[in-house]
Coordinates of C-alpha atoms in Angstrom, one line a residue:
M1 CA 185.6 14.7 -94.0
S2 CA 184.6 13.7 -90.3
E3 CA 181.8 11.8 -91.6
T4 CA 181.0 9.0 -93.7
V5 CA 178.9 9.8 -96.7
T6 CA 179.0 6.8 -98.5
G7 CA 177.3 3.5 -97.9
A8 CA 178.4 0.0 -98.3
G9 CA 177.4 -2.1 -101.3
T10 CA 174.0 -0.1 -101.8
G11 CA 174.9 2.8 -102.8
T12 CA 175.0 6.4 -101.4
D13 CA 174.2 7.1 -97.8
W14 CA 171.6 10.2 -98.8
R15 CA 171.5 11.1 -94.2
G16 CA 175.0 11.3 -94.2
W17 CA 175.4 13.6 -97.3
Q18 CA 172.7 15.8 -95.9
N19 CA 174.5 15.9 -92.6
S20 CA 177.8 16.6 -94.2
W21 CA 175.8 19.7 -95.9
D22 CA 174.7 21.6 -93.0
R23 CA 178.1 20.8 -91.8
Q24 CA 179.3 22.6 -94.5
Q25 CA 177.2 25.5 -94.1
E26 CA 177.8 25.8 -90.7
W27 CA 181.3 26.7 -91.7
Y28 CA 179.5 29.7 -93.1
M29 CA 177.1 30.3 -90.5
P30 CA 177.9 29.1 -87.1
D31 CA 174.2 30.0 -85.6
R32 CA 172.3 28.5 -89.1
E33 CA 170.0 26.4 -86.2
E34 CA 169.0 29.6 -84.3
R35 CA 167.5 31.0 -87.8
F36 CA 165.8 28.0 -88.8
R37 CA 164.5 27.6 -85.3
V38 CA 163.4 31.5 -85.7
M39 CA 161.8 30.8 -89.0
L40 CA 159.9 27.6 -87.3
D41 CA 158.8 29.7 -84.7
M42 CA 157.4 32.7 -87.2
V43 CA 155.5 30.0 -88.9
E44 CA 153.8 28.8 -86.4
A45 CA 152.9 32.2 -84.8
C46 CA 151.3 33.1 -88.1
V47 CA 149.8 29.8 -90.1
G48 CA 149.9 27.2 -87.3
P49 CA 151.8 23.6 -86.7
A50 CA 150.4 21.4 -90.0
P51 CA 151.1 24.5 -92.9
R52 CA 151.4 23.8 -96.2
V53 CA 155.4 25.2 -96.8
L54 CA 156.9 25.8 -100.2
D55 CA 160.6 25.4 -99.5
L56 CA 162.0 27.8 -102.1
A57 CA 165.3 26.5 -103.3
C58 CA 165.6 23.9 -101.6
G59 CA 168.8 22.3 -102.1
T60 CA 169.2 19.2 -100.1
G61 CA 166.1 20.3 -98.1
S62 CA 167.4 21.4 -95.0
I63 CA 164.3 23.7 -94.2
T64 CA 161.9 20.6 -95.3
D65 CA 164.1 18.5 -93.0
R66 CA 163.7 20.7 -89.8
L67 CA 160.2 21.6 -90.6
L68 CA 158.8 17.4 -90.4
K69 CA 161.0 17.0 -87.4
R70 CA 158.8 19.8 -85.7
F71 CA 155.6 19.5 -87.4
P72 CA 154.7 15.8 -88.3
D73 CA 151.6 17.4 -90.1
A74 CA 153.3 19.8 -92.4
V75 CA 153.5 19.3 -96.3
S76 CA 156.4 20.4 -97.8
T77 CA 157.3 21.5 -101.7
G78 CA 160.9 21.6 -102.6
V79 CA 161.8 23.4 -105.8
D80 CA 165.4 23.9 -107.0
L81 CA 167.4 23.5 -110.3
D82 CA 170.8 22.0 -109.1
P83 CA 170.7 18.4 -109.8
A84 CA 173.0 17.2 -107.5
L85 CA 171.4 18.9 -104.5
L86 CA 167.8 17.8 -105.7
A87 CA 169.3 13.7 -105.7
I88 CA 170.2 14.3 -101.8
A89 CA 166.8 15.9 -101.2
E90 CA 165.1 13.0 -103.1
G91 CA 166.9 10.2 -101.8
T92 CA 166.5 11.8 -98.0
F93 CA 163.1 12.0 -98.4
A94 CA 162.1 9.1 -100.6
G95 CA 158.9 7.1 -100.0
D96 CA 157.6 10.3 -97.7
P97 CA 154.2 11.4 -99.1
C98 CA 154.7 14.8 -97.2
V99 CA 157.5 15.7 -99.3
T100 CA 157.4 16.5 -103.4
F101 CA 160.5 18.0 -105.3
V102 CA 160.0 20.2 -108.2
T103 CA 163.2 20.5 -110.7
A104 CA 162.7 24.4 -112.0
D105 CA 164.3 27.7 -112.6
L106 CA 163.5 30.2 -110.5
K107 CA 164.3 32.7 -113.6
D108 CA 162.2 31.1 -116.0
A109 CA 158.6 32.5 -115.4
G110 CA 156.7 29.4 -116.2
W111 CA 158.5 27.5 -112.7
V112 CA 154.8 28.0 -110.5
E113 CA 152.9 26.4 -113.1
L114 CA 154.8 23.4 -112.0
L115 CA 154.0 23.1 -108.6
P116 CA 151.5 20.8 -107.3
Y117 CA 149.5 23.8 -105.4
D118 CA 148.0 26.8 -106.2
S119 CA 149.0 28.5 -103.0
Y120 CA 150.9 28.3 -99.9
D121 CA 150.8 28.7 -96.3
A122 CA 154.5 29.7 -96.0
V123 CA 157.2 29.9 -98.7
L124 CA 160.3 29.3 -96.8
T125 CA 164.3 29.9 -98.3
A126 CA 167.9 30.3 -96.8
T127 CA 171.1 31.3 -98.3
A128 CA 169.9 30.9 -101.9
L129 CA 168.5 34.0 -103.3
H130 CA 171.5 36.1 -103.1
W131 CA 172.5 34.1 -106.3
L132 CA 169.6 36.5 -108.3
R133 CA 170.8 39.7 -109.4
S134 CA 168.0 42.1 -107.8
E135 CA 165.9 42.8 -110.7
P136 CA 165.1 39.0 -111.2
L137 CA 164.7 38.8 -107.8
A138 CA 162.1 41.5 -107.5
A139 CA 160.5 39.4 -110.4
L140 CA 160.8 36.4 -108.2
Y141 CA 158.9 38.4 -105.2
G142 CA 156.2 39.3 -107.2
Q143 CA 155.3 35.6 -108.2
V144 CA 156.1 34.5 -104.4
A145 CA 153.0 37.3 -103.7
G146 CA 151.0 35.3 -106.0
L147 CA 151.5 31.8 -104.3
V148 CA 151.3 33.2 -100.6
R149 CA 147.5 32.8 -99.1
D150 CA 146.0 35.6 -97.5
G151 CA 147.5 35.7 -93.9
G152 CA 149.9 33.5 -95.0
V153 CA 153.8 34.3 -95.0
F154 CA 157.3 34.7 -97.2
M155 CA 160.5 34.0 -94.9
N156 CA 164.5 34.6 -96.5
A157 CA 167.7 34.0 -94.2
D158 CA 170.2 35.6 -96.6
H159 CA 173.2 37.7 -96.5
M160 CA 171.9 41.1 -96.3
I161 CA 174.5 44.0 -96.5
D162 CA 173.4 47.4 -95.6
P163 CA 175.8 49.8 -97.9
A164 CA 175.0 52.6 -95.6
T165 CA 177.7 50.9 -92.6
P166 CA 180.8 50.0 -94.3
R167 CA 183.0 50.1 -91.5
I168 CA 180.7 47.8 -89.3
N169 CA 180.4 45.4 -92.2
A170 CA 184.4 45.6 -92.7
A171 CA 184.8 44.9 -89.2
E172 CA 182.3 42.0 -89.3
R173 CA 183.5 40.4 -92.3
A174 CA 187.0 40.5 -90.6
H175 CA 186.4 38.8 -87.5
R176 CA 183.8 36.0 -89.2
H177 CA 186.5 35.0 -91.8
A178 CA 189.4 35.0 -88.8
G179 CA 187.3 32.1 -87.3
M180 CA 186.6 30.6 -90.4
E181 CA 190.0 30.4 -90.9
R182 CA 190.5 28.7 -87.6
A183 CA 187.9 26.0 -88.4
K184 CA 189.1 25.2 -91.7
A185 CA 192.6 25.1 -89.8
A186 CA 191.0 22.3 -87.8
G187 CA 189.5 20.2 -90.1
A188 CA 186.2 22.1 -91.3
V189 CA 184.9 21.4 -94.9
D190 CA 184.1 24.4 -96.8
W191 CA 182.3 24.8 -99.9
A192 CA 185.3 23.8 -102.9
D193 CA 186.3 21.2 -100.5
W194 CA 182.6 19.5 -100.4
W195 CA 181.5 19.8 -104.3
A196 CA 185.4 17.7 -104.5
L197 CA 183.8 15.3 -102.7
A198 CA 180.6 15.2 -104.2
A199 CA 182.4 15.0 -107.5
E200 CA 183.7 11.4 -106.2
D201 CA 180.9 9.7 -104.8
P202 CA 179.8 7.1 -107.9
V203 CA 175.9 8.4 -107.8
L204 CA 176.2 12.0 -107.1
A205 CA 179.4 12.5 -109.8
G206 CA 177.2 12.8 -113.1
P207 CA 174.7 15.2 -111.5
T208 CA 177.6 17.1 -109.6
A209 CA 178.9 18.1 -113.4
K210 CA 175.4 18.8 -114.8
R211 CA 175.3 21.4 -111.5
Y212 CA 178.5 23.0 -112.9
E213 CA 177.4 23.4 -116.1
I214 CA 174.3 25.1 -115.1
Y215 CA 176.1 27.3 -112.1
G216 CA 179.6 27.3 -112.7
E217 CA 181.5 28.2 -109.7
H218 CA 179.2 30.2 -108.1
A219 CA 176.6 32.4 -109.0
D220 CA 177.1 36.2 -109.5
G221 CA 173.9 37.6 -107.5
D222 CA 173.7 40.7 -105.5
M223 CA 172.8 41.1 -101.8
P224 CA 171.0 44.3 -100.9
S225 CA 170.2 45.2 -97.9
A226 CA 166.8 44.6 -95.6
G227 CA 165.4 47.8 -96.0
W228 CA 165.7 46.5 -99.8
H229 CA 164.1 43.5 -99.2
A230 CA 160.9 44.8 -97.2
E231 CA 160.4 47.2 -99.3
T232 CA 160.3 45.3 -102.3
L233 CA 158.1 42.7 -100.6
R234 CA 155.3 45.3 -99.9
A235 CA 155.5 46.5 -103.7
A236 CA 155.0 43.0 -104.5
G237 CA 151.5 42.9 -102.4
F238 CA 152.4 42.1 -99.1
A239 CA 150.8 44.6 -96.4
E240 CA 154.2 44.2 -93.9
A241 CA 157.7 43.2 -93.8
R242 CA 160.2 43.6 -91.6
P243 CA 163.2 41.7 -89.7
V244 CA 162.5 38.8 -87.2
W245 CA 165.9 37.8 -86.7
A246 CA 169.7 38.7 -87.0
S247 CA 173.2 37.9 -87.0
P248 CA 175.8 40.6 -87.6
S249 CA 176.1 39.5 -91.5
D250 CA 172.4 37.7 -91.9
T251 CA 168.9 38.6 -91.6
L252 CA 165.6 36.9 -91.9
L253 CA 163.1 38.5 -93.3
L254 CA 159.6 38.0 -92.7
A255 CA 156.6 39.1 -95.0
L256 CA 153.0 39.1 -93.8
K257 CA 150.6 39.0 -97.0

């Protein structure tokens, strides 16, 4: 890893870990910052520059980090189950009154009762919900629809695969993976390498072991098409839903309540 992620003497450098997570994710998604920018553009366009946001499956708080840098008057609630990523998030934002983190399993119907607010201007998520199968994801969308206020938005940036274009999908995947291999050869840290480093950190070792007990290596979820997401969100109670940004492999889908 090119970055120093542990501080001397006093423990873990949370910002260093936050940055290293970003670099690891960018190995998979070189255009990650672009979709975050568009996501926040649409937050501002739809609900203004001082939103109350639910950072859904927040991980290390990547969305919250960018949200507060762009909108200092925003308020964010991050919810996740991963103890290691939440440790990084809580360490990064320790003492910030604008940020609250909640430990909850999104597959548990009672997770919404743990939130500090009954409604949100925007619910945002990225590269997380593909860990869920389609049936629990549709149920989750119903709960999200109940949390977004009228006029508010939900946005999901994730892998969304169109089964009607198998040759395009195969060509895109081969090209993307070739680029990833070149970056790995040049020293990029991938998912497995990053978690191995986290397991060596004195503070993160325990939470990392717990997250493997919860998830294993990776959850076996689904990656339905953008059309499926839009249709399911409209059925859940959103008035409009469509992609607002796309790369060859990923889509940012916005649903308006």
